């Protein structure tokens, strides 16, 4: 079981295929998603990765959290999450997971927080049919009707479908197809709608009800923090030689 990622929903657009058909996609951005720590069976009783994404001002981070970020040698993150993985899918601490962690054409499961709708009635919240719109009903057409409470049981049971707060729930959408990936800009284009509002944080993982592609990178596709400075150091002498 591979690691998932933390992404930010930017919005929706469309992508045209070679046949001229357009595919509605949701654009997800990896805000420098890095591994902050490991959870092991010996110490924690389970195996998981602690991930962080986005940026946060140091002044707004408590001292205790600053120490955790300092140990991992990463800048403070805005969003944190734990992702369960198998023993052979651990990614080094400090590594940045790139967009090509997911292959084009594979299916993923996306989890986010749905948009809040405020206080809603039974017809909007639970799709009730409402009362009759003809004779016998006066100024209560959208009422939910009887809730079934009489002298016995003498109360309303919990979780009864009634008017109340709607939205702001944890929602998981299964089997969304990855259409495109952009490693340089850290973008993942997923076919279809994703739960949550623009700018909301979501988690993306391999689909559990669809087989994974055979060429999927394991334990994943990531970039170590030491690789970028090393590459620039190698390029600098070459530029001087050409100039000389």
Short mmCIF file of C-alpha atoms in Angstrom, two decimals:
data_model
loop_
_atom_site.label_atom_id
_atom_site.label_comp_id
_atom_site.label_asym_id
_atom_site.label_seq_id
_atom_site.Cartn_x
_atom_site.Cartn_y
_atom_site.Cartn_z
CA UNK A 1 0.00 0.00 0.00
CA UNK A 2 1.59 3.21 -1.22
CA UNK A 3 1.48 6.65 0.32
CA UNK A 4 -1.12 9.23 -0.59
CA UNK A 5 -0.59 12.99 -0.91
CA UNK A 6 -2.04 16.22 0.46
CA UNK A 7 -3.24 18.55 -2.29
CA UNK A 8 -5.13 21.82 -2.58
CA UNK A 9 -8.16 22.18 -4.83
CA UNK A 10 -7.68 25.05 -7.29
CA UNK A 11 -10.88 24.64 -9.28
CA UNK A 12 -12.24 22.98 -12.40
CA UNK A 13 -11.41 23.26 -16.09
CA UNK A 14 -11.53 20.98 -19.11
CA UNK A 15 -9.03 19.08 -21.24
CA UNK A 16 -9.51 18.22 -24.90
CA UNK A 17 -8.63 14.75 -26.16
CA UNK A 18 -7.13 13.90 -29.54
CA UNK A 19 -10.61 13.02 -30.80
CA UNK A 20 -11.86 16.51 -29.94
CA UNK A 21 -13.90 15.49 -26.91
CA UNK A 22 -13.58 17.60 -23.78
CA UNK A 23 -13.12 16.06 -20.34
CA UNK A 24 -14.09 18.05 -17.20
CA UNK A 25 -11.23 17.90 -14.71
CA UNK A 26 -10.42 19.23 -11.25
CA UNK A 27 -6.98 20.82 -10.82
CA UNK A 28 -5.14 19.74 -7.65
CA UNK A 29 -1.90 21.39 -6.55
CA UNK A 30 0.77 19.75 -4.42
CA UNK A 31 2.04 22.58 -2.22
CA UNK A 32 5.46 21.03 -1.72
CA UNK A 33 4.06 17.93 -0.03
CA UNK A 34 6.86 16.54 2.16
CA UNK A 35 7.33 13.67 4.60
CA UNK A 36 7.64 14.95 8.18
CA UNK A 37 7.98 11.69 10.08
CA UNK A 38 7.44 7.95 10.29
CA UNK A 39 5.07 5.91 12.43
CA UNK A 40 6.43 2.42 13.08
CA UNK A 41 5.01 -0.71 14.68
CA UNK A 42 7.73 -0.83 17.35
CA UNK A 43 7.08 2.71 18.58
CA UNK A 44 3.48 3.49 17.57
CA UNK A 45 1.89 0.12 16.84
CA UNK A 46 1.19 0.88 13.16
CA UNK A 47 3.01 1.98 10.02
CA UNK A 48 2.25 5.38 8.51
CA UNK A 49 3.77 8.54 7.11
CA UNK A 50 3.18 12.01 8.48
CA UNK A 51 2.81 14.42 5.57
CA UNK A 52 2.75 18.20 5.40
CA UNK A 53 1.81 20.57 2.60
CA UNK A 54 1.57 24.31 2.04
CA UNK A 55 3.52 27.08 3.73
CA UNK A 56 3.02 28.80 7.05
CA UNK A 57 4.65 31.79 8.73
CA UNK A 58 7.09 30.82 11.46
CA UNK A 59 5.63 33.43 13.83
CA UNK A 60 2.25 31.68 13.68
CA UNK A 61 3.65 28.24 14.57
CA UNK A 62 3.83 27.15 18.25
CA UNK A 63 7.27 26.35 19.60
CA UNK A 64 6.46 22.66 20.03
CA UNK A 65 5.52 22.35 16.36
CA UNK A 66 8.61 24.30 15.32
CA UNK A 67 10.73 21.63 16.96
CA UNK A 68 9.03 18.87 14.95
CA UNK A 69 9.61 20.74 11.71
CA UNK A 70 13.23 21.42 12.69
CA UNK A 71 13.86 17.72 13.33
CA UNK A 72 12.51 16.87 9.87
CA UNK A 73 14.51 19.79 8.38
CA UNK A 74 11.50 21.20 6.53
CA UNK A 75 9.76 24.56 6.61
CA UNK A 76 6.51 24.88 8.62
CA UNK A 77 3.52 23.37 6.86
CA UNK A 78 -0.07 24.60 6.80
CA UNK A 79 -1.78 21.20 6.51
CA UNK A 80 -0.73 17.96 8.22
CA UNK A 81 -2.06 14.44 7.79
CA UNK A 82 -1.12 10.83 8.46
CA UNK A 83 -1.32 8.24 5.70
CA UNK A 84 -1.20 4.51 6.37
CA UNK A 85 1.34 2.61 4.27
CA UNK A 86 2.86 -0.85 4.14
CA UNK A 87 6.27 -1.68 5.58
CA UNK A 88 7.95 -1.54 2.16
CA UNK A 89 6.40 1.81 1.17
CA UNK A 90 8.17 4.16 3.59
CA UNK A 91 9.53 7.34 2.00
CA UNK A 92 12.54 9.12 3.58
CA UNK A 93 11.86 12.00 5.96
CA UNK A 94 12.18 15.37 4.22
CA UNK A 95 11.49 13.97 0.74
CA UNK A 96 9.04 15.89 -1.44
CA UNK A 97 6.42 13.78 -3.22
CA UNK A 98 6.05 14.89 -6.85
CA UNK A 99 3.01 14.91 -9.14
CA UNK A 100 4.17 11.88 -11.13
CA UNK A 101 3.65 9.82 -7.97
CA UNK A 102 0.37 8.97 -9.73
CA UNK A 103 0.39 7.56 -13.26
CA UNK A 104 -1.79 8.98 -16.01
CA UNK A 105 -4.82 6.75 -16.46
CA UNK A 106 -4.85 5.27 -12.98
CA UNK A 107 -7.78 5.62 -10.58
CA UNK A 108 -7.57 7.43 -7.25
CA UNK A 109 -9.79 8.04 -4.22
CA UNK A 110 -10.14 11.66 -3.11
CA UNK A 111 -11.18 12.72 0.41
CA UNK A 112 -12.19 16.25 1.35
CA UNK A 113 -14.59 18.37 3.40
CA UNK A 114 -17.85 19.18 1.66
CA UNK A 115 -19.09 22.75 1.25
CA UNK A 116 -21.17 24.03 4.17
CA UNK A 117 -24.84 24.78 3.40
CA UNK A 118 -25.92 26.08 6.80
CA UNK A 119 -29.27 25.07 8.33
CA UNK A 120 -31.32 23.14 5.77
CA UNK A 121 -34.78 21.60 5.77
CA UNK A 122 -35.66 17.96 5.32
CA UNK A 123 -36.39 18.24 1.60
CA UNK A 124 -32.99 19.75 0.78
CA UNK A 125 -30.99 17.80 3.33
CA UNK A 126 -32.51 14.33 2.92
CA UNK A 127 -34.46 14.66 -0.37
CA UNK A 128 -37.84 14.18 1.28
CA UNK A 129 -40.90 14.48 -0.97
CA UNK A 130 -42.70 17.00 1.22
CA UNK A 131 -46.44 17.21 1.81
CA UNK A 132 -49.21 17.48 -0.79
CA UNK A 133 -49.30 20.60 -2.94
CA UNK A 134 -53.12 20.47 -3.31
CA UNK A 135 -56.11 20.40 -0.94
CA UNK A 136 -55.67 19.72 2.73
CA UNK A 137 -52.24 21.34 3.21
CA UNK A 138 -51.87 24.99 4.18
CA UNK A 139 -48.53 26.87 4.34
CA UNK A 140 -46.58 23.72 5.21
CA UNK A 141 -45.88 22.09 1.86
CA UNK A 142 -42.17 21.58 2.61
CA UNK A 143 -42.73 20.12 6.08
CA UNK A 144 -41.16 16.73 6.87
CA UNK A 145 -44.41 15.42 8.38
CA UNK A 146 -44.62 13.09 11.36
CA UNK A 147 -41.39 11.87 12.97
CA UNK A 148 -43.00 8.76 14.44
CA UNK A 149 -42.76 9.72 18.13
CA UNK A 150 -45.86 8.81 20.21
CA UNK A 151 -46.40 7.83 23.84
CA UNK A 152 -44.36 4.75 23.00
CA UNK A 153 -41.32 5.29 22.67
CA UNK A 154 -42.07 8.80 23.96
CA UNK A 155 -38.95 10.30 22.40
CA UNK A 156 -37.18 10.88 19.08
CA UNK A 157 -34.37 8.45 18.36
CA UNK A 158 -30.90 9.71 17.59
CA UNK A 159 -29.81 10.08 13.96
CA UNK A 160 -33.40 10.68 12.87
CA UNK A 161 -33.49 12.38 9.48
CA UNK A 162 -34.66 15.88 10.31
CA UNK A 163 -33.80 19.50 9.43
CA UNK A 164 -30.39 20.59 10.67
CA UNK A 165 -26.85 21.60 9.75
CA UNK A 166 -25.91 20.50 6.24
CA UNK A 167 -22.46 20.13 4.75
CA UNK A 168 -18.95 20.35 6.26
CA UNK A 169 -18.74 16.55 6.26
CA UNK A 170 -15.84 14.28 5.42
CA UNK A 171 -16.61 12.98 1.93
CA UNK A 172 -14.66 10.45 -0.14
CA UNK A 173 -15.16 10.18 -3.89
CA UNK A 174 -14.01 6.85 -5.30
CA UNK A 175 -12.48 5.88 -8.64
CA UNK A 176 -11.55 9.23 -10.19
CA UNK A 177 -9.27 8.95 -13.20
CA UNK A 178 -5.97 10.83 -13.43
CA UNK A 179 -5.97 12.69 -16.77
CA UNK A 180 -2.69 14.66 -16.64
CA UNK A 181 0.19 15.45 -14.31
CA UNK A 182 2.59 18.41 -14.31
CA UNK A 183 5.73 17.74 -12.26
CA UNK A 184 7.24 21.23 -12.61
CA UNK A 185 4.14 23.04 -11.36
CA UNK A 186 3.04 20.22 -9.07
CA UNK A 187 -0.41 19.77 -10.63
CA UNK A 188 -2.64 16.71 -10.85
CA UNK A 189 -5.68 16.82 -13.14
CA UNK A 190 -8.43 14.43 -12.04
CA UNK A 191 -11.50 13.67 -14.13
CA UNK A 192 -14.75 14.73 -12.49
CA UNK A 193 -15.68 16.69 -9.38
CA UNK A 194 -13.84 16.66 -6.06
CA UNK A 195 -15.52 17.37 -2.70
CA UNK A 196 -14.84 20.73 -1.09
CA UNK A 197 -14.59 24.38 -2.02
CA UNK A 198 -11.84 26.09 -3.98
CA UNK A 199 -8.70 26.33 -1.87
CA UNK A 200 -9.72 23.42 0.34
CA UNK A 201 -7.26 20.73 1.39
CA UNK A 202 -7.85 17.16 0.30
CA UNK A 203 -6.02 13.84 0.36
CA UNK A 204 -5.44 11.69 -2.71
CA UNK A 205 -4.55 7.99 -2.59
CA UNK A 206 -4.57 4.97 -4.87
CA UNK A 207 -8.04 3.55 -5.50
CA UNK A 208 -8.89 0.62 -3.26
CA UNK A 209 -11.57 -0.82 -5.57
CA UNK A 210 -9.58 -0.61 -8.82
CA UNK A 211 -6.39 -2.50 -9.73
CA UNK A 212 -3.25 -0.37 -9.75
CA UNK A 213 -1.18 -0.07 -12.96
CA UNK A 214 1.80 -2.39 -13.19
CA UNK A 215 4.24 0.45 -13.95
CA UNK A 216 3.28 2.41 -10.82
CA UNK A 217 6.43 3.68 -9.01
CA UNK A 218 7.05 2.01 -5.65
CA UNK A 219 7.33 3.13 -2.90
CA UNK A 220 6.53 6.30 -4.85
CA UNK A 221 7.92 9.17 -6.86
CA UNK A 222 9.70 11.73 -4.72
CA UNK A 223 12.51 14.26 -4.72
CA UNK A 224 15.07 14.43 -1.93
CA UNK A 225 15.94 17.85 -0.53
CA UNK A 226 19.65 17.29 -1.22
CA UNK A 227 19.22 16.61 -4.93
CA UNK A 228 18.45 20.18 -6.11
CA UNK A 229 21.53 21.90 -4.57
CA UNK A 230 23.78 19.11 -5.81
CA UNK A 231 22.57 19.52 -9.39
CA UNK A 232 23.17 23.28 -9.33
CA UNK A 233 26.68 22.75 -7.97
CA UNK A 234 27.47 20.40 -10.83
CA UNK A 235 26.20 22.87 -13.42
CA UNK A 236 28.19 25.85 -12.11
CA UNK A 237 31.69 24.67 -13.15
CA UNK A 238 30.44 23.73 -16.60
CA UNK A 239 29.11 27.24 -17.19
CA UNK A 240 32.45 28.76 -16.18
CA UNK A 241 34.33 26.52 -18.61
CA UNK A 242 32.09 27.53 -21.50
CA UNK A 243 32.57 31.21 -20.67
CA UNK A 244 36.34 30.80 -20.44
#
